[in-house]
XYZ file of C-alpha atoms in Angstrom:
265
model
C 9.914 -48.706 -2.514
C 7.851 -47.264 0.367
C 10.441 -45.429 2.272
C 11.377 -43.775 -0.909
C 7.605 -43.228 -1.485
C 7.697 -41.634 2.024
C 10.678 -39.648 1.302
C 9.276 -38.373 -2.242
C 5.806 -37.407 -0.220
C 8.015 -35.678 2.126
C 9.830 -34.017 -0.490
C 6.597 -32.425 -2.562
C 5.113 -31.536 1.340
C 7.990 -29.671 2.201
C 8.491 -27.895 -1.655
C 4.427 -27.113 -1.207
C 4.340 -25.579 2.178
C 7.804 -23.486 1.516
C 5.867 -22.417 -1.265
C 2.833 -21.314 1.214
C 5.179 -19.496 3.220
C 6.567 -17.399 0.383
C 3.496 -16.704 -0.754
C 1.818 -15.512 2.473
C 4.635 -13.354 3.196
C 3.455 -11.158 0.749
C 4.662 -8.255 -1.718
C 7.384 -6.524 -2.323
C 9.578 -9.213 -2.732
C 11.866 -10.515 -4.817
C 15.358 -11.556 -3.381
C 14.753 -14.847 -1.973
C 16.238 -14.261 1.240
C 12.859 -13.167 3.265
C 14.390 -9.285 2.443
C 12.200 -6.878 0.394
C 12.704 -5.489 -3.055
C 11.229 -2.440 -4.560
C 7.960 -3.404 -6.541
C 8.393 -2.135 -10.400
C 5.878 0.109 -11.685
C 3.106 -1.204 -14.192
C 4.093 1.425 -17.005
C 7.069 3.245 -17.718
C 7.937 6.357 -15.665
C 6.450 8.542 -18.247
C 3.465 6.293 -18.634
C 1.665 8.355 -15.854
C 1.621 11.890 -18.492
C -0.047 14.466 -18.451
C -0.713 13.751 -14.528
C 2.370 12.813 -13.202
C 5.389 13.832 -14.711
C 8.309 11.318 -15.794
C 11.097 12.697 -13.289
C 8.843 12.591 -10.573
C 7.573 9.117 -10.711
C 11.803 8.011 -11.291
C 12.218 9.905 -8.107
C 9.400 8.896 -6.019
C 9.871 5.086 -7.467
C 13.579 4.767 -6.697
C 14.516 7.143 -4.155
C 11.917 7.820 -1.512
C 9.685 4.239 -2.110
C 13.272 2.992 -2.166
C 14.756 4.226 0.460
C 12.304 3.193 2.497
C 12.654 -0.426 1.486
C 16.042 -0.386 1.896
C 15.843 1.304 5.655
C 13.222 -1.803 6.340
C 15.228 -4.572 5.243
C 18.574 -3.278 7.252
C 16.333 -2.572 10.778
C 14.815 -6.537 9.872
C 18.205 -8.096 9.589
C 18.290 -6.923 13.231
C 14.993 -9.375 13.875
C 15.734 -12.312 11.690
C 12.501 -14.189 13.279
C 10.520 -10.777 12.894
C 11.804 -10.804 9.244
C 11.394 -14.746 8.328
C 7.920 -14.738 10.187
C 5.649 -11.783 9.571
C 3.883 -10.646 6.600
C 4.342 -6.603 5.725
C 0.535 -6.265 6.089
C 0.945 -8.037 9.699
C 3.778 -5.894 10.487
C 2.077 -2.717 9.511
C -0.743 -3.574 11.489
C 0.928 -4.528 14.625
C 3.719 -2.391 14.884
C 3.229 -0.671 17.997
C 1.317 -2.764 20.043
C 3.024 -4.410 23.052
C 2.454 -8.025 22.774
C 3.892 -8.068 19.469
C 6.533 -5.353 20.738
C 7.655 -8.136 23.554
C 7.278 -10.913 21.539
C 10.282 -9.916 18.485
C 11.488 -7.691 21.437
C 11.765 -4.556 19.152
C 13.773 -1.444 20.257
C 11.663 2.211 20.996
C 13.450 3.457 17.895
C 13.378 0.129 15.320
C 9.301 0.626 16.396
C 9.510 4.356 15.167
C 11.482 3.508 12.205
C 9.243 0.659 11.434
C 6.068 2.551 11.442
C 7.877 5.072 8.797
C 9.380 2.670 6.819
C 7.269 0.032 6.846
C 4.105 2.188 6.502
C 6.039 3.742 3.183
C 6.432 0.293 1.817
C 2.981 -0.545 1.962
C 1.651 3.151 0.945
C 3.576 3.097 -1.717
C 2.637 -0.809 -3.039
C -1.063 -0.033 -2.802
C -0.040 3.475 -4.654
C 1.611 1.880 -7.779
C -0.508 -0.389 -8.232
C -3.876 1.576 -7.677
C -2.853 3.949 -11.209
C -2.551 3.403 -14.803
C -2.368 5.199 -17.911
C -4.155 8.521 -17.739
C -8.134 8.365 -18.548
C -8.065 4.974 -19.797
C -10.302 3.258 -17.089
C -13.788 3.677 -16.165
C -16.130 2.226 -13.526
C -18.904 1.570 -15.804
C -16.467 -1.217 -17.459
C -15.127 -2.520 -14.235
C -17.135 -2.255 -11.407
C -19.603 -4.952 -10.180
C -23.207 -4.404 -9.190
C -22.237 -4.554 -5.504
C -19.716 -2.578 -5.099
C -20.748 0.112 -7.810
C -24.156 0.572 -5.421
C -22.078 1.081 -2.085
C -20.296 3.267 -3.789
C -23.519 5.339 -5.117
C -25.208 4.947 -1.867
C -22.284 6.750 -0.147
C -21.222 9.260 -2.325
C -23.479 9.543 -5.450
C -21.391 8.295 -7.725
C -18.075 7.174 -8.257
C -17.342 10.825 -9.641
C -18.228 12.009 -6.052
C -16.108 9.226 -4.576
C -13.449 10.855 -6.628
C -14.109 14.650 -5.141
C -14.566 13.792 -2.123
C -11.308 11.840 -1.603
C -9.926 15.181 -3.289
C -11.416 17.262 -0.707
C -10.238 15.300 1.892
C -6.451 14.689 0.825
C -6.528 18.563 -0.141
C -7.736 19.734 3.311
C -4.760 17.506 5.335
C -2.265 19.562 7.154
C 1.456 18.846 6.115
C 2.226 15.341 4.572
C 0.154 12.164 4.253
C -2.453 10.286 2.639
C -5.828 9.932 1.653
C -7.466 6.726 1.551
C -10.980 4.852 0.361
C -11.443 2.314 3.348
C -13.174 -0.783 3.401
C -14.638 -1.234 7.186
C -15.649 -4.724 8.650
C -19.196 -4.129 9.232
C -19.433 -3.994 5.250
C -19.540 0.156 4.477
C -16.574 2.490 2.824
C -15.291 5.882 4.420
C -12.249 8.065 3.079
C -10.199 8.742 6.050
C -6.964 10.521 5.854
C -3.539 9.304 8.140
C -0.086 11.401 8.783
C 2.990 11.006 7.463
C 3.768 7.773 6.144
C 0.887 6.054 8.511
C -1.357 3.347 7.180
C -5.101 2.704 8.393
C -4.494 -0.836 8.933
C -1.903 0.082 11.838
C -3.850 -0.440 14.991
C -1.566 1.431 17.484
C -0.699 4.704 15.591
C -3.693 5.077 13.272
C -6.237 7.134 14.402
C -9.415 4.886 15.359
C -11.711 6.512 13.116
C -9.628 5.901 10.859
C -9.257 2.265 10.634
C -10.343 0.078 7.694
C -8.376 -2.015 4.503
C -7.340 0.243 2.185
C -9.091 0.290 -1.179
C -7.106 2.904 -2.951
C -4.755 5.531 -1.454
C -3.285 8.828 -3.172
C 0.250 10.475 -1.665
C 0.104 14.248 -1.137
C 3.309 14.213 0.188
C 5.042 17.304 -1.979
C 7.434 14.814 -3.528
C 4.661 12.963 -5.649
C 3.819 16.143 -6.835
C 5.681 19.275 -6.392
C 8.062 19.002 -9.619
C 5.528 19.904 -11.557
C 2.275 21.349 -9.975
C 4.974 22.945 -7.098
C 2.781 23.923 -3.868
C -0.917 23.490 -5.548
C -1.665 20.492 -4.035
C -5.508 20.994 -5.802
C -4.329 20.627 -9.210
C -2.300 17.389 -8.655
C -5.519 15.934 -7.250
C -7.507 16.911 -10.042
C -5.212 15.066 -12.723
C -4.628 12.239 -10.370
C -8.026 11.131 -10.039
C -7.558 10.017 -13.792
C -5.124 7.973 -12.941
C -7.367 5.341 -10.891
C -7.147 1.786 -12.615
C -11.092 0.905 -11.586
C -10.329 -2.963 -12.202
C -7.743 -2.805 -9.253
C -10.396 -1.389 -7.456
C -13.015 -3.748 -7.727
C -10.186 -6.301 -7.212
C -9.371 -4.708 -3.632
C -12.885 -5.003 -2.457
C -12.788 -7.889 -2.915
C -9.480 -8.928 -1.161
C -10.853 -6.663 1.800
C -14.146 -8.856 1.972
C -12.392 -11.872 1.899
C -9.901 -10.551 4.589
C -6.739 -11.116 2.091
C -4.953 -8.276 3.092
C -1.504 -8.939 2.145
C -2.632 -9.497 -1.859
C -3.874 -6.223 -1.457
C 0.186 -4.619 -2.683
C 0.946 -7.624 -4.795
């Protein structure tokens, strides 16, 4: 009976720590092959009214998000052990650098492509899940006592928090993103990054702009332009409504605790 003990021990050990390993890879997944799969959205495409428009969100959701996705998981198949071993959030924030260049021994362009792609998946995972239903939460209902002071102590109030993340994606040349950072030594900053660049990526973003992401908004023109065209300011001001304060708190405190890749699930 005790071999068969052993081999039953064995058994649950290995079903446990394949478990681990799925888990710790992180979000978006959901093909069971170590390949990604676009996250789905927490409402409806036309859930995000009068802010975002329906064909928008379809569009953004399936074809750019997508794309990118689908761009990450053919330049992986080229790395299997980059793709069975590294968590997005670990991929986004090493991409670049040249130990971890030499190490999966990643091609000039498949780093390029990676830092677009890749930086995309995780924008956009943060993105979907940072919004709900227009003017339904507030952060007198969901924020805690610590986090709701930081907050007041840098900016006023979340309101400000709110403008001044506005001013700052408003005032950034071309396309990108503005973010609420959470920084190591325990304060918050909204930074901006280019393109499809993430602050967590410590060879292509911008030093002073390092930090987990709390919450992020897309000013690319596609997440907006259908229906607020080239006024970047008045997508802003309906997008702020947007913010699902609960997922807020929630990734403050995945940044404290230094849990970054349950920050997109």
């Amino acid at each position: 009976m005790a071999p068969i003990r052993l081999l039953v021990g064995c058994v649950l050990a290995l079903q446990v720590f394949t478990a681990a390993l799925a888990l710790e890879r992180g979000c978006p997944t959901g093909t069971g092959n170590n390949t990604y799969a676009n996250p789905a959205l927490s409402l409806p495409y036309d859930g995000y009214l009068p802010a975002i428009d329906n064909e928008t969100m379809y569009l953004h959701h399936t074809r750019h998000a997508g794309g990118a996705i689908n761009n990450v998981n053919a330049i992986l198949a080229r790395y299997p052990t980059l793709r069975d071993s590294v968590t997005l959030a670990d991929l986004v924030s090493k991409i670049g650098l040249k130990g971890f260049t030499h190490k999966y021994k990643i091609a000039d362009n498949d780093t390029t492509a990676l830092r677009n792609n890749a930086g995309s998946m995780i924008n956009h995972a943060i993105f979907w899940r940072i919004m709900t239903s227009y003017n339904t939460s507030s952060p007198a209902a969901h924020l805690q006592p610590d986090l709701s002071a930081l907050i007041n102590a840098t900016w006023g109030s979340p309101a400000g928090m709110l403008d001044a993340l506005r001013s700052s994606a408003s005032s950034l040349f071309g396309s990108g993103w503005a973010w609420v950072v959470y920084r190591s030594n325990g304060s918050l900053a909204i930074v901006n990054t280019p393109n499809q660049d993430n602050p967590l990526m410590q060879r292509f973003a911008a030093p002073a702009t390092h930090g987990t992401p709390l919450l992020g908004v897309d000013v690319w023109e596609h997440a907006y332009y259908l229906r607020y065209r080239n006024v970047r300011a008045s997508y802003l001001a309906q997008w702020v409504y947007l913010v699902d304060w609960a997922v807020v708190q929630r990734n403050y405190e995945l940044a404290k605790a230094g849990s970054i890749d349950s920050l997109y699930c």
